[in-house]
Short mmCIF file of C-alpha atoms in Angstrom, two decimals:
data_model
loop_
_atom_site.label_atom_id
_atom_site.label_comp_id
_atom_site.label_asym_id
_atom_site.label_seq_id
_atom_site.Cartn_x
_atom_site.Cartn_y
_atom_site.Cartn_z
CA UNK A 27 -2.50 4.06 3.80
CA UNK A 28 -4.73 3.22 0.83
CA UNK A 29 -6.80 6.20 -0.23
CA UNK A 30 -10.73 4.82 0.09
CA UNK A 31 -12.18 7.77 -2.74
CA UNK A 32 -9.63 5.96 -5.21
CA UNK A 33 -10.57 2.62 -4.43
CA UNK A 34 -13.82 3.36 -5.07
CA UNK A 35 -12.79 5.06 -8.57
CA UNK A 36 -10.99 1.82 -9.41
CA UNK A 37 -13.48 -0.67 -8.09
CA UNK A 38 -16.27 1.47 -9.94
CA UNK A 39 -14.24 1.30 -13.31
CA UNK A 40 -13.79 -2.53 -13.01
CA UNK A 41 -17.28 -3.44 -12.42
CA UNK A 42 -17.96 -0.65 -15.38
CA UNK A 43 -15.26 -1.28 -18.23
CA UNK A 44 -13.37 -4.29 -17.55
CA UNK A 45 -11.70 -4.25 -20.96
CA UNK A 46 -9.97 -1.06 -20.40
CA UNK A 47 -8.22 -2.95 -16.99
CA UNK A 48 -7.27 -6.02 -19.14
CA UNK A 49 -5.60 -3.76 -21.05
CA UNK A 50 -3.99 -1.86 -18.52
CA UNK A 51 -2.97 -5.16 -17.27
CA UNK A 52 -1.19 -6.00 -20.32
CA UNK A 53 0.94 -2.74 -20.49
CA UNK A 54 2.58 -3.82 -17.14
CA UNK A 55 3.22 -7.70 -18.41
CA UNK A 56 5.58 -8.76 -20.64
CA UNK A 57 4.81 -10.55 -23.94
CA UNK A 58 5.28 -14.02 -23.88
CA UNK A 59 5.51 -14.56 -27.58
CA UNK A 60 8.61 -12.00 -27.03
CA UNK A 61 9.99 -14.51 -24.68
CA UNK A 62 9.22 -17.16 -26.94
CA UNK A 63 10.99 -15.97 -29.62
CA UNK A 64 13.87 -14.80 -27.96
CA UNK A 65 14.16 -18.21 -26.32
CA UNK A 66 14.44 -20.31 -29.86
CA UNK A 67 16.49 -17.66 -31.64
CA UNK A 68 18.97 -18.04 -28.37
CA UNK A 69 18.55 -22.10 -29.01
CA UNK A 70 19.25 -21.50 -32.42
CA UNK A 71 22.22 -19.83 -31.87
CA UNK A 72 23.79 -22.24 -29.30
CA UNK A 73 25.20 -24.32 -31.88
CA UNK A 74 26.74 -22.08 -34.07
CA UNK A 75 28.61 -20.33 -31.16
CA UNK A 76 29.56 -23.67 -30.21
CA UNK A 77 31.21 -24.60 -33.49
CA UNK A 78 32.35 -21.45 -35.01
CA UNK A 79 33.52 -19.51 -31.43
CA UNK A 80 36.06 -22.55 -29.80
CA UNK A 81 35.46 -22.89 -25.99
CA UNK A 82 34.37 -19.23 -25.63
CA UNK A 83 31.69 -19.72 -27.70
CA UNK A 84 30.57 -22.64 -25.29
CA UNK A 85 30.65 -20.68 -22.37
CA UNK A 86 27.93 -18.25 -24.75
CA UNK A 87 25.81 -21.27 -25.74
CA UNK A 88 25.30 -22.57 -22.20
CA UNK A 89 24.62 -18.86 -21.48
CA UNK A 90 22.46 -18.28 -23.86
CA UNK A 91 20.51 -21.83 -23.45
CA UNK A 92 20.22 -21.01 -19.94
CA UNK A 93 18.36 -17.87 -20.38
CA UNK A 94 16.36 -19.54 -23.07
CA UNK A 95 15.01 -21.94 -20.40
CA UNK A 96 14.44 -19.02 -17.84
CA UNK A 97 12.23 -16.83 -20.73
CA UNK A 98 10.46 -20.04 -21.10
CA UNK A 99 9.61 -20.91 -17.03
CA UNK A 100 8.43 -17.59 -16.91
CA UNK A 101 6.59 -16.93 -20.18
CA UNK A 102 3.07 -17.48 -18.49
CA UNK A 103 3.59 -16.73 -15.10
CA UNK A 104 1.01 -14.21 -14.14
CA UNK A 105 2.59 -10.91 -12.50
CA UNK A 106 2.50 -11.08 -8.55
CA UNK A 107 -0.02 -7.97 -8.25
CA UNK A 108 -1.85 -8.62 -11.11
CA UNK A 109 -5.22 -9.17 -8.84
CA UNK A 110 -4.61 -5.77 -7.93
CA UNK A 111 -3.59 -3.26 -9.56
CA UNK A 112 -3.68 -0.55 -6.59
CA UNK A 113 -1.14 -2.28 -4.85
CA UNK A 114 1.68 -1.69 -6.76
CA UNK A 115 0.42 2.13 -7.17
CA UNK A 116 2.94 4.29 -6.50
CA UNK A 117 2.23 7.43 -4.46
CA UNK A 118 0.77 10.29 -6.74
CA UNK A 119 0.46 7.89 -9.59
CA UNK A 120 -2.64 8.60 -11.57
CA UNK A 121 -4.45 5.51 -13.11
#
């Protein structure tokens, strides 16, 4: 059951310093010019497995590519609770 005196705290602190939750937000999301890079140094990387690693290095290049497509699907995809930060609170969790 949500805790009503904490709400309060958290809706006061929004309305108050909204930089300070943007940034909070950021802590829990991943970067996605991480993902980015990761993605092309994986693409990169593809072909030279490919050539210099025989058919085991194709399995790791269509391995590898694949993940590079799944970093990039969901490089910008906002976090599910990132409206609300409370909700994924756990219990005894200070903000």
């Amino acid at each position: 059951m949500p805790d009503p005196t904490f709400d309060a705290i958290v809706s006061q602190l929004r309305a108050e310093d909204p930089d300070f939750i943007r940034r909070i937000r950021k802590l829990d999301s991943p970067h996605g010019t991480a993902r980015l890079v990761l993605a092309v140094l994986l693409w990169t990387l593809a072909p030279m497995c490919i050539v210099l690693g025989g058919w085991t290095g194709a399995i790791m290049a269509v391995v590898g590519g694949a993940y590079g497509v799944h970093l990039m699907r969901h490089r910008q995809q906002p976090h599910a609770g990132a409206a609300d930060p409370a909700r994924h609170r756990r219990p005894g969790a200070s903000l």
